Amino acid sequence: MNRRFNWPLLVGFVLTIAAFLTYFFVFVWFPVTRDFPWANLLIFVVALVFLFTGVRRGFASDRPHPTRAKVVTSIVATLSLVIIGLFVFITLVGGRWLPASKGAPQVGQRAPDFNLPDANGKPVSLNELLTSPINGAAPKGVLLVFYRGYW
Amino acid sequence: MDKFNEAGIRPVAISTDTSQESRDLIQKAGYSFPFLSDHNTEAIRRYDLVHKGAGISGGDIARPAEFLIDSTGTVRWVNLTENYWIRARPEQVLEVAKLLK
């Protein structure tokens, strides 16, 4: 076995980064993997297995450069744990930092009116949205989607 | 989006983005429903959805929320997510939309 190169550590680290990035670039587009990031947590678990193996290898006494191996292993392992922690924090904790919106309109209440410019700068009111036809028929309803913005 | 139109439902997106920013987004993503610009958080305040200082430059923006309003102007369904990463699914809305006349 090649004792010089600690491949489980590298695989674990690459998997950790992959698990982190794929949520925001891939899994976020599918509700099943977005609502709860189980796919990414699964990859993290696999990454942790590799990291654990890698750490054991890095700290083994038969390394050609024991001190260097220990330092590199420690840095890579710590960095990986920080990435995993950051991910859990962003998705499960940070995502909950939202205002309670206790005063938001509730089911059965009248929706507050508004008059806002559309993408062409033309003012549009809720009443217009509720009355102007869709495909020639009066709309049954309007779905207001408030979003954070394209920043 | 066609499914919404077939159900007689008009999706409308509202954010603090300017009309210009919405125009860029529509062009890039090919959306065919209205995007309204609430730059001064007028409607967002009226719906109590202001997320203070959460914008990229510390400005106030809207927290994610969805409201289904029937033709009489009455709210029929509300989704105020507790986690930013969890959003309403179109099927949920279409299910409620079936009940609208």
CSV table of C-alpha atoms in Angstrom, one decimal:
chain,number,residue,atom,x,y,z
A,1,MET,CA,0.0,0.0,0.0
A,2,ASN,CA,1.3,3.5,-0.8
A,3,ARG,CA,1.9,5.0,2.6
A,4,ARG,CA,3.1,8.3,1.3
A,5,PHE,CA,-0.2,9.6,-0.1
A,6,ASN,CA,-3.1,10.0,2.3
A,7,TRP,CA,-5.9,9.6,-0.3
A,8,PRO,CA,-8.8,9.0,2.1
A,9,LEU,CA,-8.2,12.4,3.6
A,10,LEU,CA,-8.2,14.0,0.2
A,11,VAL,CA,-11.4,12.1,-0.9
A,12,GLY,CA,-13.1,13.2,2.4
A,13,PHE,CA,-12.1,16.8,1.9
A,14,VAL,CA,-13.2,16.9,-1.7
A,15,LEU,CA,-16.5,15.2,-0.8
A,16,THR,CA,-17.0,17.8,2.0
A,17,ILE,CA,-16.6,20.6,-0.5
A,18,ALA,CA,-18.8,18.9,-3.0
A,19,ALA,CA,-21.6,18.3,-0.5
A,20,PHE,CA,-21.5,21.9,0.5
A,21,LEU,CA,-21.6,23.3,-3.0
A,22,THR,CA,-24.0,20.9,-4.6
A,23,TYR,CA,-26.8,22.0,-2.3
A,24,PHE,CA,-26.7,25.6,-3.6
A,25,PHE,CA,-26.0,24.7,-7.2
A,26,VAL,CA,-28.0,21.5,-7.7
A,27,PHE,CA,-30.2,20.2,-4.9
A,28,VAL,CA,-31.7,23.6,-4.1
A,29,TRP,CA,-33.7,23.3,-7.4
A,30,PHE,CA,-35.6,20.2,-6.3
A,31,PRO,CA,-38.1,20.7,-3.4
A,32,VAL,CA,-37.4,17.2,-2.1
A,33,THR,CA,-33.7,17.8,-1.6
A,34,ARG,CA,-34.2,21.5,-0.8
A,35,ASP,CA,-36.7,21.5,2.1
A,36,PHE,CA,-34.4,19.2,4.1
A,37,PRO,CA,-30.9,18.8,2.7
A,38,TRP,CA,-30.8,15.0,3.3
A,39,ALA,CA,-28.8,14.3,0.1
A,40,ASN,CA,-26.1,16.7,1.2
A,41,LEU,CA,-26.0,15.4,4.8
A,42,LEU,CA,-25.6,11.9,3.3
A,43,ILE,CA,-22.6,13.0,1.3
A,44,PHE,CA,-21.2,14.6,4.5
A,45,VAL,CA,-21.6,11.3,6.3
A,46,VAL,CA,-19.6,9.5,3.6
A,47,ALA,CA,-17.1,12.4,3.7
A,48,LEU,CA,-16.7,12.0,7.4
A,49,VAL,CA,-16.0,8.3,7.1
A,50,PHE,CA,-13.2,9.1,4.6
A,51,LEU,CA,-11.9,11.9,6.8
A,52,PHE,CA,-11.9,9.6,9.9
A,53,THR,CA,-9.9,7.0,7.9
A,54,GLY,CA,-7.6,9.8,6.6
A,55,VAL,CA,-7.0,11.2,10.1
A,56,ARG,CA,-6.0,7.8,11.4
A,57,ARG,CA,-3.6,7.4,8.5
A,58,GLY,CA,-2.2,10.8,9.0
A,59,PHE,CA,-1.5,10.2,12.6
A,60,ALA,CA,-0.1,6.7,12.1
A,61,SER,CA,3.5,6.3,13.3
A,62,ASP,CA,4.8,4.9,10.0
A,63,ARG,CA,4.5,8.2,8.0
A,64,PRO,CA,7.6,9.2,6.1
A,65,HIS,CA,7.3,12.8,7.6
A,66,PRO,CA,5.3,12.3,10.8
A,67,THR,CA,5.1,16.0,11.9
A,68,ARG,CA,4.2,17.3,8.5
A,69,ALA,CA,1.6,14.6,8.1
A,70,LYS,CA,0.0,15.5,11.4
A,71,VAL,CA,-0.1,19.2,10.6
A,72,VAL,CA,-1.6,18.7,7.2
A,73,THR,CA,-4.1,16.1,8.5
A,74,SER,CA,-5.2,18.4,11.3
A,75,ILE,CA,-5.7,21.4,9.0
A,76,VAL,CA,-7.6,19.4,6.4
A,77,ALA,CA,-9.8,17.7,9.0
A,78,THR,CA,-10.5,21.0,10.9
A,79,LEU,CA,-11.3,22.8,7.7
A,80,SER,CA,-13.7,20.0,6.7
A,81,LEU,CA,-15.5,20.1,10.0
A,82,VAL,CA,-15.8,23.9,9.7
A,83,ILE,CA,-17.4,23.5,6.3
A,84,ILE,CA,-19.9,20.9,7.6
A,85,GLY,CA,-20.7,23.0,10.5
A,86,LEU,CA,-21.2,26.1,8.3
A,87,PHE,CA,-23.6,24.1,6.1
A,88,VAL,CA,-25.7,22.8,8.9
A,89,PHE,CA,-25.8,26.3,10.3
A,90,ILE,CA,-26.8,28.0,7.0
A,91,THR,CA,-29.6,25.5,6.2
A,92,LEU,CA,-31.0,24.5,9.5
A,93,VAL,CA,-30.3,27.6,11.8
A,94,GLY,CA,-29.7,30.6,9.6
A,95,GLY,CA,-32.7,29.9,7.4
A,96,ARG,CA,-35.0,30.4,10.4
A,97,TRP,CA,-33.9,34.0,10.9
A,98,LEU,CA,-37.1,35.4,9.6
A,99,PRO,CA,-39.5,38.0,11.0
A,100,ALA,CA,-42.7,36.4,12.6
A,101,SER,CA,-45.0,38.5,10.4
A,102,LYS,CA,-47.8,38.3,13.0
A,103,GLY,CA,-49.7,41.1,11.2
A,104,ALA,CA,-49.7,39.4,7.8
A,105,PRO,CA,-53.2,38.9,6.3
A,106,GLN,CA,-54.8,35.6,7.4
A,107,VAL,CA,-57.1,33.2,5.6
A,108,GLY,CA,-60.6,34.8,5.4
A,109,GLN,CA,-59.3,38.4,5.6
A,110,ARG,CA,-59.4,40.9,2.8
A,111,ALA,CA,-56.0,41.2,1.1
A,112,PRO,CA,-54.6,44.7,1.4
A,113,ASP,CA,-54.6,46.6,-1.8
A,114,PHE,CA,-51.5,48.0,-3.4
A,115,ASN,CA,-50.4,49.8,-6.6
A,116,LEU,CA,-46.9,49.0,-7.7
A,117,PRO,CA,-44.9,49.4,-11.0
A,118,ASP,CA,-44.4,46.2,-13.0
A,119,ALA,CA,-41.2,45.4,-14.9
A,120,ASN,CA,-42.1,48.0,-17.5
A,121,GLY,CA,-42.7,50.7,-14.9
A,122,LYS,CA,-46.5,50.6,-15.5
A,123,PRO,CA,-48.4,50.8,-12.2
A,124,VAL,CA,-50.6,47.7,-11.4
A,125,SER,CA,-53.1,47.4,-8.6
A,126,LEU,CA,-54.3,44.2,-6.9
A,127,ASN,CA,-57.8,44.9,-8.2
A,128,GLU,CA,-56.5,44.9,-11.8
A,129,LEU,CA,-54.6,41.7,-11.2
A,130,LEU,CA,-57.8,40.1,-9.9
A,131,THR,CA,-60.0,41.3,-12.8
A,132,SER,CA,-57.9,41.4,-16.0
A,133,PRO,CA,-58.6,38.1,-17.9
A,134,ILE,CA,-56.2,35.1,-18.2
A,135,ASN,CA,-56.5,33.5,-21.7
A,136,GLY,CA,-59.8,35.3,-22.2
A,137,ALA,CA,-61.4,34.2,-18.9
A,138,ALA,CA,-61.8,36.1,-15.6
A,139,PRO,CA,-59.1,34.9,-13.2
A,140,LYS,CA,-60.2,32.7,-10.3
A,141,GLY,CA,-57.5,34.1,-8.1
A,142,VAL,CA,-54.1,35.7,-7.8
A,143,LEU,CA,-51.1,34.1,-6.2
A,144,LEU,CA,-48.9,36.7,-4.5
A,145,VAL,CA,-45.3,35.5,-4.2
A,146,PHE,CA,-43.2,37.8,-2.0
A,147,TYR,CA,-39.5,37.1,-2.6
A,148,ARG,CA,-36.3,38.5,-1.2
A,149,GLY,CA,-35.1,39.9,-4.5
A,150,TYR,CA,-32.6,39.1,-7.2
A,151,TRP,CA,-29.6,40.4,-5.3
B,1,MET,CA,-46.7,28.3,-15.0
B,2,ASP,CA,-49.1,27.0,-17.6
B,3,LYS,CA,-50.7,24.9,-14.9
B,4,PHE,CA,-51.5,28.0,-13.0
B,5,ASN,CA,-53.0,29.7,-16.0
B,6,GLU,CA,-55.1,26.6,-16.7
B,7,ALA,CA,-56.3,26.7,-13.1
B,8,GLY,CA,-57.3,30.4,-13.6
B,9,ILE,CA,-54.6,31.5,-11.2
B,10,ARG,CA,-52.3,34.5,-11.9
B,11,PRO,CA,-49.0,34.3,-10.2
B,12,VAL,CA,-47.5,37.7,-9.3
B,13,ALA,CA,-44.0,38.2,-7.9
B,14,ILE,CA,-43.3,41.1,-5.6
B,15,SER,CA,-39.9,42.2,-4.2
B,16,THR,CA,-37.9,45.3,-3.5
B,17,ASP,CA,-36.1,44.9,-6.8
B,18,THR,CA,-36.4,47.8,-9.2
B,19,SER,CA,-38.4,47.4,-12.5
B,20,GLN,CA,-35.1,47.3,-14.3
B,21,GLU,CA,-33.8,44.5,-12.2
B,22,SER,CA,-37.1,42.6,-12.6
B,23,ARG,CA,-36.9,43.1,-16.4
B,24,ASP,CA,-33.4,41.6,-16.4
B,25,LEU,CA,-34.6,38.6,-14.3
B,26,ILE,CA,-37.6,38.0,-16.6
B,27,GLN,CA,-35.4,38.1,-19.7
B,28,LYS,CA,-32.9,35.8,-18.2
B,29,ALA,CA,-35.3,33.3,-16.7
B,30,GLY,CA,-38.1,33.6,-19.3
B,31,TYR,CA,-40.9,34.2,-16.8
B,32,SER,CA,-44.3,35.1,-18.2
B,33,PHE,CA,-46.1,36.5,-15.1
B,34,PRO,CA,-46.0,40.0,-13.7
B,35,PHE,CA,-43.2,41.1,-11.5
B,36,LEU,CA,-44.0,44.1,-9.3
B,37,SER,CA,-41.4,46.4,-7.9
B,38,ASP,CA,-42.0,47.5,-4.3
B,39,HIS,CA,-38.9,49.5,-3.8
B,40,ASN,CA,-40.2,51.4,-0.8
B,41,THR,CA,-41.7,48.3,0.8
B,42,GLU,CA,-45.2,49.8,0.7
B,43,ALA,CA,-47.1,46.6,0.0
B,44,ILE,CA,-44.5,44.6,1.9
B,45,ARG,CA,-45.1,46.7,5.0
B,46,ARG,CA,-48.9,46.4,4.5
B,47,TYR,CA,-48.6,42.6,4.5
B,48,ASP,CA,-46.2,42.7,7.5
B,49,LEU,CA,-43.4,41.0,5.6
B,50,VAL,CA,-40.5,43.4,6.1
B,51,HIS,CA,-37.2,41.7,6.9
B,52,LYS,CA,-35.3,44.6,8.3
B,53,GLY,CA,-31.7,45.1,7.0
B,54,ALA,CA,-31.6,41.7,5.3
B,55,GLY,CA,-30.9,43.1,1.9
B,56,ILE,CA,-27.4,42.8,0.4
B,57,SER,CA,-26.5,46.4,1.3
B,58,GLY,CA,-28.4,46.3,4.6
B,59,GLY,CA,-31.7,47.5,3.1
B,60,ASP,CA,-35.1,46.2,4.1
B,61,ILE,CA,-36.5,43.4,1.9
B,62,ALA,CA,-39.5,41.1,1.9
B,63,ARG,CA,-39.3,37.8,3.8
B,64,PRO,CA,-40.5,34.9,1.6
B,65,ALA,CA,-44.3,34.5,1.7
B,66,GLU,CA,-47.1,33.4,-0.6
B,67,PHE,CA,-50.8,34.4,-0.5
B,68,LEU,CA,-53.6,33.0,-2.7
B,69,ILE,CA,-56.3,35.6,-3.1
B,70,ASP,CA,-59.7,34.8,-4.7
B,71,SER,CA,-61.6,37.0,-7.1
B,72,THR,CA,-63.4,38.8,-4.3
B,73,GLY,CA,-60.1,39.9,-2.8
B,74,THR,CA,-60.3,37.5,0.1
B,75,VAL,CA,-57.2,35.6,1.3
B,76,ARG,CA,-57.8,31.9,0.8
B,77,TRP,CA,-54.4,30.4,1.6
B,78,VAL,CA,-51.2,31.7,3.2
B,79,ASN,CA,-47.7,30.3,3.4
B,80,LEU,CA,-45.3,32.0,5.8
B,81,THR,CA,-42.3,29.7,5.8
B,82,GLU,CA,-40.3,29.4,9.0
B,83,ASN,CA,-37.1,28.4,7.2
B,84,TYR,CA,-35.8,30.4,4.3
B,85,TRP,CA,-34.8,27.2,2.5
B,86,ILE,CA,-38.3,25.7,2.7
B,87,ARG,CA,-40.8,27.0,0.2
B,88,ALA,CA,-44.4,26.3,-0.9
B,89,ARG,CA,-44.7,23.8,-3.8
B,90,PRO,CA,-46.8,24.6,-6.8
B,91,GLU,CA,-48.9,21.4,-6.2
B,92,GLN,CA,-50.0,22.7,-2.8
B,93,VAL,CA,-51.2,26.0,-4.4
B,94,LEU,CA,-53.0,24.2,-7.3
B,95,GLU,CA,-54.8,21.9,-4.8
B,96,VAL,CA,-56.2,25.0,-3.0
B,97,ALA,CA,-56.9,26.7,-6.3
B,98,LYS,CA,-59.3,23.9,-7.2
B,99,LEU,CA,-61.6,25.1,-4.5
B,100,LEU,CA,-61.9,28.6,-5.9
B,101,LYS,CA,-64.8,29.5,-8.2
